[in-house]
Amino acid sequence: MTSMSTPFANNTPPLIPPTDFSQIPTDSLESIRNRLNQIHLSLRKLADQINGHNRHPNKIKLPTYSHFQNQFQVLITQLSSIAAILNSNEDLLKNTNAYPTPTFPTSAQEGLLTTLLRKKALPEVDEWITSALNKSDSDDKISLAKRDELAQWCFAKVQELREEFQFYGFHTMEELDYLETPQGKLEAQEKKEVENKREEQELKITTGGKKGLHPNQVLKFMYQGQI
């Protein structure tokens, strides 16, 4: 039996250096985000005032001319600030892919967009981070560097083992052979009928009779902003 080298042996591959984010103008990008959010809120408030007056002209009055003028001046100032920041970071932004993409349904998914752009972590996330840090500080058996070495070794071992196999689909050869038998075909047909019934039930309970999103569609929406 051949011995397998462990991640703590001398032949452990070197750790991957951490990603360098020092060249990213974080302050400028955050400033752009904050300015755009301010413009969005200002325009939304103004639109609500106008729409409210159009719906109830006798109850809700339009803001005064001076108020409109002040709002206009604020918007001009904010847009000028954004333009200056964009010009100063033109080279970086030209080579940066931003999400969500222009095809993202910002109006229909405004609540989700606000959640995705949330900067401050939720309270439960802060608890997870604090708990993980406390646990790592109290764990004297193995250091974080050793854990990273173990992760690197596991990754290299998976890559090595993967080259010895060929993967096509989600079934083994025995399962594929079984599906070709009469009993296997009958079982596959029964599973398909159950799946069709489940989809019919989803159509009945969802709003407007629409089919629920597939998990792959949800992941694509989260990572690419596309449906």
mmCIF file with all atom_site columns, C-alpha atoms in Angstrom:
data_model
loop_
_atom_site.group_PDB
_atom_site.id
_atom_site.type_symbol
_atom_site.label_atom_id
_atom_site.label_alt_id
_atom_site.label_comp_id
_atom_site.label_asym_id
_atom_site.label_entity_id
_atom_site.label_seq_id
_atom_site.pdbx_PDB_ins_code
_atom_site.Cartn_x
_atom_site.Cartn_y
_atom_site.Cartn_z
_atom_site.occupancy
_atom_site.B_iso_or_equiv
_atom_site.pdbx_formal_charge
_atom_site.auth_seq_id
_atom_site.auth_comp_id
_atom_site.auth_asym_id
_atom_site.auth_atom_id
_atom_site.pdbx_PDB_model_num
ATOM 1   C CA . MET A 1 1   ? 0.000   0.000  0.000   1.00 0.00 ? 1   MET A CA 1
ATOM 2   C CA . THR A 1 2   ? 1.412   3.346  -0.995  1.00 0.00 ? 2   THR A CA 1
ATOM 3   C CA . SER A 1 3   ? 1.472   6.051  1.620   1.00 0.00 ? 3   SER A CA 1
ATOM 4   C CA . MET A 1 4   ? -0.421  9.280  0.971   1.00 0.00 ? 4   MET A CA 1
ATOM 5   C CA . SER A 1 5   ? 1.305   12.513 1.841   1.00 0.00 ? 5   SER A CA 1
ATOM 6   C CA . THR A 1 6   ? -0.554  14.678 4.301   1.00 0.00 ? 6   THR A CA 1
ATOM 7   C CA . PRO A 1 7   ? -1.000  18.445 4.094   1.00 0.00 ? 7   PRO A CA 1
ATOM 8   C CA . PHE A 1 8   ? 1.393   18.851 6.981   1.00 0.00 ? 8   PHE A CA 1
ATOM 9   C CA . ALA A 1 9   ? 4.341   17.176 5.239   1.00 0.00 ? 9   ALA A CA 1
ATOM 10  C CA . ASN A 1 10  ? 7.309   19.075 3.839   1.00 0.00 ? 10  ASN A CA 1
ATOM 11  C CA . ASN A 1 11  ? 6.060   18.672 0.254   1.00 0.00 ? 11  ASN A CA 1
ATOM 12  C CA . THR A 1 12  ? 2.972   20.798 0.885   1.00 0.00 ? 12  THR A CA 1
ATOM 13  C CA . PRO A 1 13  ? 2.423   23.218 -2.029  1.00 0.00 ? 13  PRO A CA 1
ATOM 14  C CA . PRO A 1 14  ? 2.896   26.903 -1.188  1.00 0.00 ? 14  PRO A CA 1
ATOM 15  C CA . LEU A 1 15  ? -0.110  28.956 -0.212  1.00 0.00 ? 15  LEU A CA 1
ATOM 16  C CA . ILE A 1 16  ? -1.737  31.222 -2.773  1.00 0.00 ? 16  ILE A CA 1
ATOM 17  C CA . PRO A 1 17  ? -0.950  34.867 -1.934  1.00 0.00 ? 17  PRO A CA 1
ATOM 18  C CA . PRO A 1 18  ? -3.946  36.972 -0.890  1.00 0.00 ? 18  PRO A CA 1
ATOM 19  C CA . THR A 1 19  ? -5.656  39.137 -3.482  1.00 0.00 ? 19  THR A CA 1
ATOM 20  C CA . ASP A 1 20  ? -4.389  42.714 -3.612  1.00 0.00 ? 20  ASP A CA 1
ATOM 21  C CA . PHE A 1 21  ? -7.224  45.249 -3.482  1.00 0.00 ? 21  PHE A CA 1
ATOM 22  C CA . SER A 1 22  ? -4.992  48.253 -2.857  1.00 0.00 ? 22  SER A CA 1
ATOM 23  C CA . GLN A 1 23  ? -5.446  49.549 -6.420  1.00 0.00 ? 23  GLN A CA 1
ATOM 24  C CA . ILE A 1 24  ? -9.232  49.709 -6.122  1.00 0.00 ? 24  ILE A CA 1
ATOM 25  C CA . PRO A 1 25  ? -10.455 53.242 -5.269  1.00 0.00 ? 25  PRO A CA 1
ATOM 26  C CA . THR A 1 26  ? -12.966 52.062 -2.696  1.00 0.00 ? 26  THR A CA 1
ATOM 27  C CA . ASP A 1 27  ? -13.706 55.537 -1.340  1.00 0.00 ? 27  ASP A CA 1
ATOM 28  C CA . SER A 1 28  ? -14.480 56.911 -4.800  1.00 0.00 ? 28  SER A CA 1
ATOM 29  C CA . LEU A 1 29  ? -16.712 53.992 -5.725  1.00 0.00 ? 29  LEU A CA 1
ATOM 30  C CA . GLU A 1 30  ? -18.577 54.243 -2.433  1.00 0.00 ? 30  GLU A CA 1
ATOM 31  C CA . SER A 1 31  ? -19.019 57.953 -3.036  1.00 0.00 ? 31  SER A CA 1
ATOM 32  C CA . ILE A 1 32  ? -20.578 57.230 -6.434  1.00 0.00 ? 32  ILE A CA 1
ATOM 33  C CA . ARG A 1 33  ? -22.942 54.714 -4.884  1.00 0.00 ? 33  ARG A CA 1
ATOM 34  C CA . ASN A 1 34  ? -23.995 57.131 -2.150  1.00 0.00 ? 34  ASN A CA 1
ATOM 35  C CA . ARG A 1 35  ? -24.523 59.967 -4.621  1.00 0.00 ? 35  ARG A CA 1
ATOM 36  C CA . LEU A 1 36  ? -26.619 57.794 -6.906  1.00 0.00 ? 36  LEU A CA 1
ATOM 37  C CA . ASN A 1 37  ? -28.685 56.651 -3.958  1.00 0.00 ? 37  ASN A CA 1
ATOM 38  C CA . GLN A 1 38  ? -29.283 60.264 -2.928  1.00 0.00 ? 38  GLN A CA 1
ATOM 39  C CA . ILE A 1 39  ? -30.380 61.172 -6.455  1.00 0.00 ? 39  ILE A CA 1
ATOM 40  C CA . HIS A 1 40  ? -32.679 58.168 -6.555  1.00 0.00 ? 40  HIS A CA 1
ATOM 41  C CA . LEU A 1 41  ? -34.325 59.129 -3.273  1.00 0.00 ? 41  LEU A CA 1
ATOM 42  C CA . SER A 1 42  ? -34.698 62.775 -4.309  1.00 0.00 ? 42  SER A CA 1
ATOM 43  C CA . LEU A 1 43  ? -36.312 61.897 -7.634  1.00 0.00 ? 43  LEU A CA 1
ATOM 44  C CA . ARG A 1 44  ? -38.558 59.311 -5.999  1.00 0.00 ? 44  ARG A CA 1
ATOM 45  C CA . LYS A 1 45  ? -39.758 61.828 -3.409  1.00 0.00 ? 45  LYS A CA 1
ATOM 46  C CA . LEU A 1 46  ? -40.431 64.417 -6.103  1.00 0.00 ? 46  LEU A CA 1
ATOM 47  C CA . ALA A 1 47  ? -42.283 61.882 -8.252  1.00 0.00 ? 47  ALA A CA 1
ATOM 48  C CA . ASP A 1 48  ? -44.422 60.817 -5.287  1.00 0.00 ? 48  ASP A CA 1
ATOM 49  C CA . GLN A 1 49  ? -45.381 64.437 -4.628  1.00 0.00 ? 49  GLN A CA 1
ATOM 50  C CA . ILE A 1 50  ? -46.386 65.022 -8.245  1.00 0.00 ? 50  ILE A CA 1
ATOM 51  C CA . ASN A 1 51  ? -48.265 61.727 -8.544  1.00 0.00 ? 51  ASN A CA 1
ATOM 52  C CA . GLY A 1 52  ? -50.041 62.374 -5.260  1.00 0.00 ? 52  GLY A CA 1
ATOM 53  C CA . HIS A 1 53  ? -51.219 65.747 -6.520  1.00 0.00 ? 53  HIS A CA 1
ATOM 54  C CA . ASN A 1 54  ? -52.412 64.239 -9.801  1.00 0.00 ? 54  ASN A CA 1
ATOM 55  C CA . ARG A 1 55  ? -54.433 61.597 -7.960  1.00 0.00 ? 55  ARG A CA 1
ATOM 56  C CA . HIS A 1 56  ? -55.838 63.930 -5.302  1.00 0.00 ? 56  HIS A CA 1
ATOM 57  C CA . PRO A 1 57  ? -55.570 67.510 -6.600  1.00 0.00 ? 57  PRO A CA 1
ATOM 58  C CA . ASN A 1 58  ? -57.903 68.851 -3.916  1.00 0.00 ? 58  ASN A CA 1
ATOM 59  C CA . LYS A 1 59  ? -56.100 67.228 -0.979  1.00 0.00 ? 59  LYS A CA 1
ATOM 60  C CA . ILE A 1 60  ? -52.427 67.327 -1.951  1.00 0.00 ? 60  ILE A CA 1
ATOM 61  C CA . LYS A 1 61  ? -50.838 70.509 -3.245  1.00 0.00 ? 61  LYS A CA 1
ATOM 62  C CA . LEU A 1 62  ? -47.761 70.728 -5.405  1.00 0.00 ? 62  LEU A CA 1
ATOM 63  C CA . PRO A 1 63  ? -44.571 72.060 -3.799  1.00 0.00 ? 63  PRO A CA 1
ATOM 64  C CA . THR A 1 64  ? -43.791 75.704 -4.331  1.00 0.00 ? 64  THR A CA 1
ATOM 65  C CA . TYR A 1 65  ? -41.659 76.970 -7.187  1.00 0.00 ? 65  TYR A CA 1
ATOM 66  C CA . SER A 1 66  ? -38.788 77.732 -4.815  1.00 0.00 ? 66  SER A CA 1
ATOM 67  C CA . HIS A 1 67  ? -38.908 74.141 -3.569  1.00 0.00 ? 67  HIS A CA 1
ATOM 68  C CA . PHE A 1 68  ? -38.646 72.811 -7.130  1.00 0.00 ? 68  PHE A CA 1
ATOM 69  C CA . GLN A 1 69  ? -35.770 75.169 -7.811  1.00 0.00 ? 69  GLN A CA 1
ATOM 70  C CA . ASN A 1 70  ? -33.910 74.055 -4.692  1.00 0.00 ? 70  ASN A CA 1
ATOM 71  C CA . GLN A 1 71  ? -34.409 70.398 -5.597  1.00 0.00 ? 71  GLN A CA 1
ATOM 72  C CA . PHE A 1 72  ? -33.133 71.104 -9.090  1.00 0.00 ? 72  PHE A CA 1
ATOM 73  C CA . GLN A 1 73  ? -30.004 72.776 -7.745  1.00 0.00 ? 73  GLN A CA 1
ATOM 74  C CA . VAL A 1 74  ? -29.354 69.829 -5.426  1.00 0.00 ? 74  VAL A CA 1
ATOM 75  C CA . LEU A 1 75  ? -29.669 67.385 -8.328  1.00 0.00 ? 75  LEU A CA 1
ATOM 76  C CA . ILE A 1 76  ? -27.301 69.458 -10.460 1.00 0.00 ? 76  ILE A CA 1
ATOM 77  C CA . THR A 1 77  ? -24.738 69.483 -7.650  1.00 0.00 ? 77  THR A CA 1
ATOM 78  C CA . GLN A 1 78  ? -25.005 65.731 -7.130  1.00 0.00 ? 78  GLN A CA 1
ATOM 79  C CA . LEU A 1 79  ? -24.726 64.981 -10.851 1.00 0.00 ? 79  LEU A CA 1
ATOM 80  C CA . SER A 1 80  ? -21.698 67.260 -11.174 1.00 0.00 ? 80  SER A CA 1
ATOM 81  C CA . SER A 1 81  ? -20.018 65.463 -8.288  1.00 0.00 ? 81  SER A CA 1
ATOM 82  C CA . ILE A 1 82  ? -20.697 62.063 -9.875  1.00 0.00 ? 82  ILE A CA 1
ATOM 83  C CA . ALA A 1 83  ? -19.370 63.258 -13.241 1.00 0.00 ? 83  ALA A CA 1
ATOM 84  C CA . ALA A 1 84  ? -16.150 64.478 -11.621 1.00 0.00 ? 84  ALA A CA 1
ATOM 85  C CA . ILE A 1 85  ? -15.610 61.163 -9.819  1.00 0.00 ? 85  ILE A CA 1
ATOM 86  C CA . LEU A 1 86  ? -16.321 59.181 -12.995 1.00 0.00 ? 86  LEU A CA 1
ATOM 87  C CA . ASN A 1 87  ? -13.846 61.257 -14.987 1.00 0.00 ? 87  ASN A CA 1
ATOM 88  C CA . SER A 1 88  ? -11.100 60.817 -12.395 1.00 0.00 ? 88  SER A CA 1
ATOM 89  C CA . ASN A 1 89  ? -11.572 57.011 -12.438 1.00 0.00 ? 89  ASN A CA 1
ATOM 90  C CA . GLU A 1 90  ? -12.270 56.645 -16.153 1.00 0.00 ? 90  GLU A CA 1
ATOM 91  C CA . ASP A 1 91  ? -9.495  54.128 -16.886 1.00 0.00 ? 91  ASP A CA 1
ATOM 92  C CA . LEU A 1 92  ? -10.494 51.814 -14.054 1.00 0.00 ? 92  LEU A CA 1
ATOM 93  C CA . LEU A 1 93  ? -14.223 51.912 -14.775 1.00 0.00 ? 93  LEU A CA 1
ATOM 94  C CA . LYS A 1 94  ? -13.682 51.150 -18.464 1.00 0.00 ? 94  LYS A CA 1
ATOM 95  C CA . ASN A 1 95  ? -12.162 47.799 -17.498 1.00 0.00 ? 95  ASN A CA 1
ATOM 96  C CA . THR A 1 96  ? -14.656 46.957 -14.748 1.00 0.00 ? 96  THR A CA 1
ATOM 97  C CA . ASN A 1 97  ? -17.757 44.797 -15.108 1.00 0.00 ? 97  ASN A CA 1
ATOM 98  C CA . ALA A 1 98  ? -20.543 46.138 -12.936 1.00 0.00 ? 98  ALA A CA 1
ATOM 99  C CA . TYR A 1 99  ? -23.561 44.216 -11.690 1.00 0.00 ? 99  TYR A CA 1
ATOM 100 C CA . PRO A 1 100 ? -26.473 44.345 -12.000 1.00 0.00 ? 100 PRO A CA 1
ATOM 101 C CA . THR A 1 101 ? -26.375 44.793 -15.766 1.00 0.00 ? 101 THR A CA 1
ATOM 102 C CA . PRO A 1 102 ? -28.426 47.425 -17.649 1.00 0.00 ? 102 PRO A CA 1
ATOM 103 C CA . THR A 1 103 ? -31.090 44.789 -18.373 1.00 0.00 ? 103 THR A CA 1
ATOM 104 C CA . PHE A 1 104 ? -31.804 44.369 -14.654 1.00 0.00 ? 104 PHE A CA 1
ATOM 105 C CA . PRO A 1 105 ? -35.497 45.167 -13.913 1.00 0.00 ? 105 PRO A CA 1
ATOM 106 C CA . THR A 1 106 ? -34.764 47.954 -11.434 1.00 0.00 ? 106 THR A CA 1
ATOM 107 C CA . SER A 1 107 ? -38.376 49.102 -11.161 1.00 0.00 ? 107 SER A CA 1
ATOM 108 C CA . ALA A 1 108 ? -39.903 45.666 -10.679 1.00 0.00 ? 108 ALA A CA 1
ATOM 109 C CA . GLN A 1 109 ? -37.112 44.432 -8.386  1.00 0.00 ? 109 GLN A CA 1
ATOM 110 C CA . GLU A 1 110 ? -36.361 47.628 -6.479  1.00 0.00 ? 110 GLU A CA 1
ATOM 111 C CA . GLY A 1 111 ? -36.598 45.928 -3.085  1.00 0.00 ? 111 GLY A CA 1
ATOM 112 C CA . LEU A 1 112 ? -34.201 43.169 -4.100  1.00 0.00 ? 112 LEU A CA 1
ATOM 113 C CA . LEU A 1 113 ? -31.782 45.682 -5.615  1.00 0.00 ? 113 LEU A CA 1
ATOM 114 C CA . THR A 1 114 ? -31.711 47.645 -2.362  1.00 0.00 ? 114 THR A CA 1
ATOM 115 C CA . THR A 1 115 ? -30.969 44.437 -0.463  1.00 0.00 ? 115 THR A CA 1
ATOM 116 C CA . LEU A 1 116 ? -28.150 43.462 -2.833  1.00 0.00 ? 116 LEU A CA 1
ATOM 117 C CA . LEU A 1 117 ? -26.559 46.906 -2.515  1.00 0.00 ? 117 LEU A CA 1
ATOM 118 C CA . ARG A 1 118 ? -26.786 46.843 1.270   1.00 0.00 ? 118 ARG A CA 1
ATOM 119 C CA . LYS A 1 119 ? -23.367 47.598 2.714   1.00 0.00 ? 119 LYS A CA 1
ATOM 120 C CA . LYS A 1 120 ? -23.900 47.095 6.432   1.00 0.00 ? 120 LYS A CA 1
ATOM 121 C CA . ALA A 1 121 ? -24.037 43.471 7.532   1.00 0.00 ? 121 ALA A CA 1
ATOM 122 C CA . LEU A 1 122 ? -27.191 42.157 9.155   1.00 0.00 ? 122 LEU A CA 1
ATOM 123 C CA . PRO A 1 123 ? -27.087 41.577 12.938  1.00 0.00 ? 123 PRO A CA 1
ATOM 124 C CA . GLU A 1 124 ? -27.092 37.799 12.498  1.00 0.00 ? 124 GLU A CA 1
ATOM 125 C CA . VAL A 1 125 ? -24.161 38.074 10.077  1.00 0.00 ? 125 VAL A CA 1
ATOM 126 C CA . ASP A 1 126 ? -22.214 40.089 12.644  1.00 0.00 ? 126 ASP A CA 1
ATOM 127 C CA . GLU A 1 127 ? -22.921 37.339 15.169  1.00 0.00 ? 127 GLU A CA 1
ATOM 128 C CA . TRP A 1 128 ? -21.589 34.693 12.765  1.00 0.00 ? 128 TRP A CA 1
ATOM 129 C CA . ILE A 1 129 ? -18.410 36.677 12.162  1.00 0.00 ? 129 ILE A CA 1
ATOM 130 C CA . THR A 1 130 ? -17.839 37.305 15.877  1.00 0.00 ? 130 THR A CA 1
ATOM 131 C CA . SER A 1 131 ? -18.494 33.663 16.715  1.00 0.00 ? 131 SER A CA 1
ATOM 132 C CA . ALA A 1 132 ? -16.071 32.463 14.031  1.00 0.00 ? 132 ALA A CA 1
ATOM 133 C CA . LEU A 1 133 ? -13.344 34.849 15.207  1.00 0.00 ? 133 LEU A CA 1
ATOM 134 C CA . ASN A 1 134 ? -13.776 33.808 18.831  1.00 0.00 ? 134 ASN A CA 1
ATOM 135 C CA . LYS A 1 135 ? -13.661 30.147 17.890  1.00 0.00 ? 135 LYS A CA 1
ATOM 136 C CA . SER A 1 136 ? -10.519 30.602 15.810  1.00 0.00 ? 136 SER A CA 1
ATOM 137 C CA . ASP A 1 137 ? -8.816  32.464 18.658  1.00 0.00 ? 137 ASP A CA 1
ATOM 138 C CA . SER A 1 138 ? -9.690  29.773 21.181  1.00 0.00 ? 138 SER A CA 1
ATOM 139 C CA . ASP A 1 139 ? -8.667  26.850 18.954  1.00 0.00 ? 139 ASP A CA 1
ATOM 140 C CA . ASP A 1 140 ? -5.060  26.040 19.856  1.00 0.00 ? 140 ASP A CA 1
ATOM 141 C CA . LYS A 1 141 ? -4.905  22.652 18.151  1.00 0.00 ? 141 LYS A CA 1
ATOM 142 C CA . ILE A 1 142 ? -4.306  23.887 14.626  1.00 0.00 ? 142 ILE A CA 1
ATOM 143 C CA . SER A 1 143 ? -3.522  27.342 13.289  1.00 0.00 ? 143 SER A CA 1
ATOM 144 C CA . LEU A 1 144 ? -5.294  29.109 10.453  1.00 0.00 ? 144 LEU A CA 1
ATOM 145 C CA . ALA A 1 145 ? -2.216  28.649 8.284   1.00 0.00 ? 145 ALA A CA 1
ATOM 146 C CA . LYS A 1 146 ? -2.462  24.888 8.767   1.00 0.00 ? 146 LYS A CA 1
ATOM 147 C CA . ARG A 1 147 ? -6.134  25.027 7.828   1.00 0.00 ? 147 ARG A CA 1
ATOM 148 C CA . ASP A 1 148 ? -5.230  26.844 4.630   1.00 0.00 ? 148 ASP A CA 1
ATOM 149 C CA . GLU A 1 149 ? -2.591  24.226 3.891   1.00 0.00 ? 149 GLU A CA 1
ATOM 150 C CA . LEU A 1 150 ? -5.189  21.511 4.398   1.00 0.00 ? 150 LEU A CA 1
ATOM 151 C CA . ALA A 1 151 ? -7.587  23.255 2.023   1.00 0.00 ? 151 ALA A CA 1
ATOM 152 C CA . GLN A 1 152 ? -4.865  23.585 -0.616  1.00 0.00 ? 152 GLN A CA 1
ATOM 153 C CA . TRP A 1 153 ? -3.940  19.927 -0.245  1.00 0.00 ? 153 TRP A CA 1
ATOM 154 C CA . CYS A 1 154 ? -7.583  18.838 -0.543  1.00 0.00 ? 154 CYS A CA 1
ATOM 155 C CA . PHE A 1 155 ? -8.015  20.923 -3.674  1.00 0.00 ? 155 PHE A CA 1
ATOM 156 C CA . ALA A 1 156 ? -4.889  19.455 -5.269  1.00 0.00 ? 156 ALA A CA 1
ATOM 157 C CA . LYS A 1 157 ? -5.977  15.924 -4.345  1.00 0.00 ? 157 LYS A CA 1
ATOM 158 C CA . VAL A 1 158 ? -9.439  16.439 -5.856  1.00 0.00 ? 158 VAL A CA 1
ATOM 159 C CA . GLN A 1 159 ? -7.872  17.697 -9.073  1.00 0.00 ? 159 GLN A CA 1
ATOM 160 C CA . GLU A 1 160 ? -5.600  14.662 -9.139  1.00 0.00 ? 160 GLU A CA 1
ATOM 161 C CA . LEU A 1 161 ? -8.416  12.180 -8.549  1.00 0.00 ? 161 LEU A CA 1
ATOM 162 C CA . ARG A 1 162 ? -10.727 13.863 -11.037 1.00 0.00 ? 162 ARG A CA 1
ATOM 163 C CA . GLU A 1 163 ? -8.331  13.108 -13.870 1.00 0.00 ? 163 GLU A CA 1
ATOM 164 C CA . GLU A 1 164 ? -8.850  9.393  -13.249 1.00 0.00 ? 164 GLU A CA 1
ATOM 165 C CA . PHE A 1 165 ? -12.599 9.549  -13.933 1.00 0.00 ? 165 PHE A CA 1
ATOM 166 C CA . GLN A 1 166 ? -14.953 10.708 -16.646 1.00 0.00 ? 166 GLN A CA 1
ATOM 167 C CA . PHE A 1 167 ? -18.197 12.384 -15.653 1.00 0.00 ? 167 PHE A CA 1
ATOM 168 C CA . TYR A 1 168 ? -21.253 12.446 -17.914 1.00 0.00 ? 168 TYR A CA 1
ATOM 169 C CA . GLY A 1 169 ? -24.469 13.466 -16.204 1.00 0.00 ? 169 GLY A CA 1
ATOM 170 C CA . PHE A 1 170 ? -25.490 12.483 -12.691 1.00 0.00 ? 170 PHE A CA 1
ATOM 171 C CA . HIS A 1 171 ? -25.856 8.689  -13.014 1.00 0.00 ? 171 HIS A CA 1
ATOM 172 C CA . THR A 1 172 ? -23.425 5.808  -12.750 1.00 0.00 ? 172 THR A CA 1
ATOM 173 C CA . MET A 1 173 ? -23.150 3.188  -15.476 1.00 0.00 ? 173 MET A CA 1
ATOM 174 C CA . GLU A 1 174 ? -25.185 0.762  -13.357 1.00 0.00 ? 174 GLU A CA 1
ATOM 175 C CA . GLU A 1 175 ? -27.959 3.335  -12.961 1.00 0.00 ? 175 GLU A CA 1
ATOM 176 C CA . LEU A 1 176 ? -27.981 4.096  -16.686 1.00 0.00 ? 176 LEU A CA 1
ATOM 177 C CA . ASP A 1 177 ? -28.241 0.390  -17.499 1.00 0.00 ? 177 ASP A CA 1
ATOM 178 C CA . TYR A 1 178 ? -31.085 0.047  -15.004 1.00 0.00 ? 178 TYR A CA 1
ATOM 179 C CA . LEU A 1 179 ? -32.979 2.937  -16.613 1.00 0.00 ? 179 LEU A CA 1
ATOM 180 C CA . GLU A 1 180 ? -32.933 1.038  -19.914 1.00 0.00 ? 180 GLU A CA 1
ATOM 181 C CA . THR A 1 181 ? -34.787 -1.920 -18.387 1.00 0.00 ? 181 THR A CA 1
ATOM 182 C CA . PRO A 1 182 ? -38.620 -2.058 -18.383 1.00 0.00 ? 182 PRO A CA 1
ATOM 183 C CA . GLN A 1 183 ? -38.692 -1.612 -14.622 1.00 0.00 ? 183 GLN A CA 1
ATOM 184 C CA . GLY A 1 184 ? -36.344 1.361  -14.837 1.00 0.00 ? 184 GLY A CA 1
ATOM 185 C CA . LYS A 1 185 ? -38.430 3.005  -17.560 1.00 0.00 ? 185 LYS A CA 1
ATOM 186 C CA . LEU A 1 186 ? -41.563 2.511  -15.468 1.00 0.00 ? 186 LEU A CA 1
ATOM 187 C CA . GLU A 1 187 ? -39.872 4.088  -12.447 1.00 0.00 ? 187 GLU A CA 1
ATOM 188 C CA . ALA A 1 188 ? -38.677 7.045  -14.536 1.00 0.00 ? 188 ALA A CA 1
ATOM 189 C CA . GLN A 1 189 ? -42.198 7.551  -15.873 1.00 0.00 ? 189 GLN A CA 1
ATOM 190 C CA . GLU A 1 190 ? -43.619 7.547  -12.344 1.00 0.00 ? 190 GLU A CA 1
ATOM 191 C CA . LYS A 1 191 ? -41.073 10.134 -11.234 1.00 0.00 ? 191 LYS A CA 1
ATOM 192 C CA . LYS A 1 192 ? -41.973 12.308 -14.211 1.00 0.00 ? 192 LYS A CA 1
ATOM 193 C CA . GLU A 1 193 ? -45.671 12.116 -13.340 1.00 0.00 ? 193 GLU A CA 1
ATOM 194 C CA . VAL A 1 194 ? -44.940 13.102 -9.748  1.00 0.00 ? 194 VAL A CA 1
ATOM 195 C CA . GLU A 1 195 ? -42.874 16.058 -10.976 1.00 0.00 ? 195 GLU A CA 1
ATOM 196 C CA . ASN A 1 196 ? -45.697 17.171 -13.287 1.00 0.00 ? 196 ASN A CA 1
ATOM 197 C CA . LYS A 1 197 ? -48.185 17.028 -10.414 1.00 0.00 ? 197 LYS A CA 1
ATOM 198 C CA . ARG A 1 198 ? -45.849 19.081 -8.246  1.00 0.00 ? 198 ARG A CA 1
ATOM 199 C CA . GLU A 1 199 ? -45.557 21.728 -10.974 1.00 0.00 ? 199 GLU A CA 1
ATOM 200 C CA . GLU A 1 200 ? -49.337 21.842 -11.309 1.00 0.00 ? 200 GLU A CA 1
ATOM 201 C CA . GLN A 1 201 ? -49.649 22.436 -7.571  1.00 0.00 ? 201 GLN A CA 1
ATOM 202 C CA . GLU A 1 202 ? -47.091 25.256 -7.786  1.00 0.00 ? 202 GLU A CA 1
ATOM 203 C CA . LEU A 1 203 ? -49.086 26.929 -10.548 1.00 0.00 ? 203 LEU A CA 1
ATOM 204 C CA . LYS A 1 204 ? -52.171 26.885 -8.333  1.00 0.00 ? 204 LYS A CA 1
ATOM 205 C CA . ILE A 1 205 ? -50.529 28.443 -5.278  1.00 0.00 ? 205 ILE A CA 1
ATOM 206 C CA . THR A 1 206 ? -48.341 31.064 -7.001  1.00 0.00 ? 206 THR A CA 1
ATOM 207 C CA . THR A 1 207 ? -49.614 34.530 -7.854  1.00 0.00 ? 207 THR A CA 1
ATOM 208 C CA . GLY A 1 208 ? -51.071 34.764 -11.342 1.00 0.00 ? 208 GLY A CA 1
ATOM 209 C CA . GLY A 1 209 ? -50.533 31.065 -11.984 1.00 0.00 ? 209 GLY A CA 1
ATOM 210 C CA . LYS A 1 210 ? -46.846 31.565 -12.737 1.00 0.00 ? 210 LYS A CA 1
ATOM 211 C CA . LYS A 1 211 ? -44.320 28.791 -12.342 1.00 0.00 ? 211 LYS A CA 1
ATOM 212 C CA . GLY A 1 212 ? -41.710 29.198 -9.606  1.00 0.00 ? 212 GLY A CA 1
ATOM 213 C CA . LEU A 1 213 ? -38.129 30.011 -10.556 1.00 0.00 ? 213 LEU A CA 1
ATOM 214 C CA . HIS A 1 214 ? -35.683 27.163 -10.931 1.00 0.00 ? 214 HIS A CA 1
ATOM 215 C CA . PRO A 1 215 ? -32.744 27.272 -8.471  1.00 0.00 ? 215 PRO A CA 1
ATOM 216 C CA . ASN A 1 216 ? -30.363 27.786 -11.396 1.00 0.00 ? 216 ASN A CA 1
ATOM 217 C CA . GLN A 1 217 ? -32.355 30.853 -12.452 1.00 0.00 ? 217 GLN A CA 1
ATOM 218 C CA . VAL A 1 218 ? -32.186 32.223 -8.913  1.00 0.00 ? 218 VAL A CA 1
ATOM 219 C CA . LEU A 1 219 ? -28.405 31.775 -8.811  1.00 0.00 ? 219 LEU A CA 1
ATOM 220 C CA . LYS A 1 220 ? -28.030 33.425 -12.222 1.00 0.00 ? 220 LYS A CA 1
ATOM 221 C CA . PHE A 1 221 ? -30.115 36.351 -11.022 1.00 0.00 ? 221 PHE A CA 1
ATOM 222 C CA . MET A 1 222 ? -28.024 36.703 -7.850  1.00 0.00 ? 222 MET A CA 1
ATOM 223 C CA . TYR A 1 223 ? -24.661 36.568 -9.624  1.00 0.00 ? 223 TYR A CA 1
ATOM 224 C CA . GLN A 1 224 ? -25.460 38.244 -12.967 1.00 0.00 ? 224 GLN A CA 1
ATOM 225 C CA . GLY A 1 225 ? -28.596 40.287 -12.347 1.00 0.00 ? 225 GLY A CA 1
ATOM 226 C CA . GLN A 1 226 ? -30.384 38.535 -15.200 1.00 0.00 ? 226 GLN A CA 1
ATOM 227 C CA . ILE A 1 227 ? -33.522 36.423 -15.266 1.00 0.00 ? 227 ILE A CA 1
#
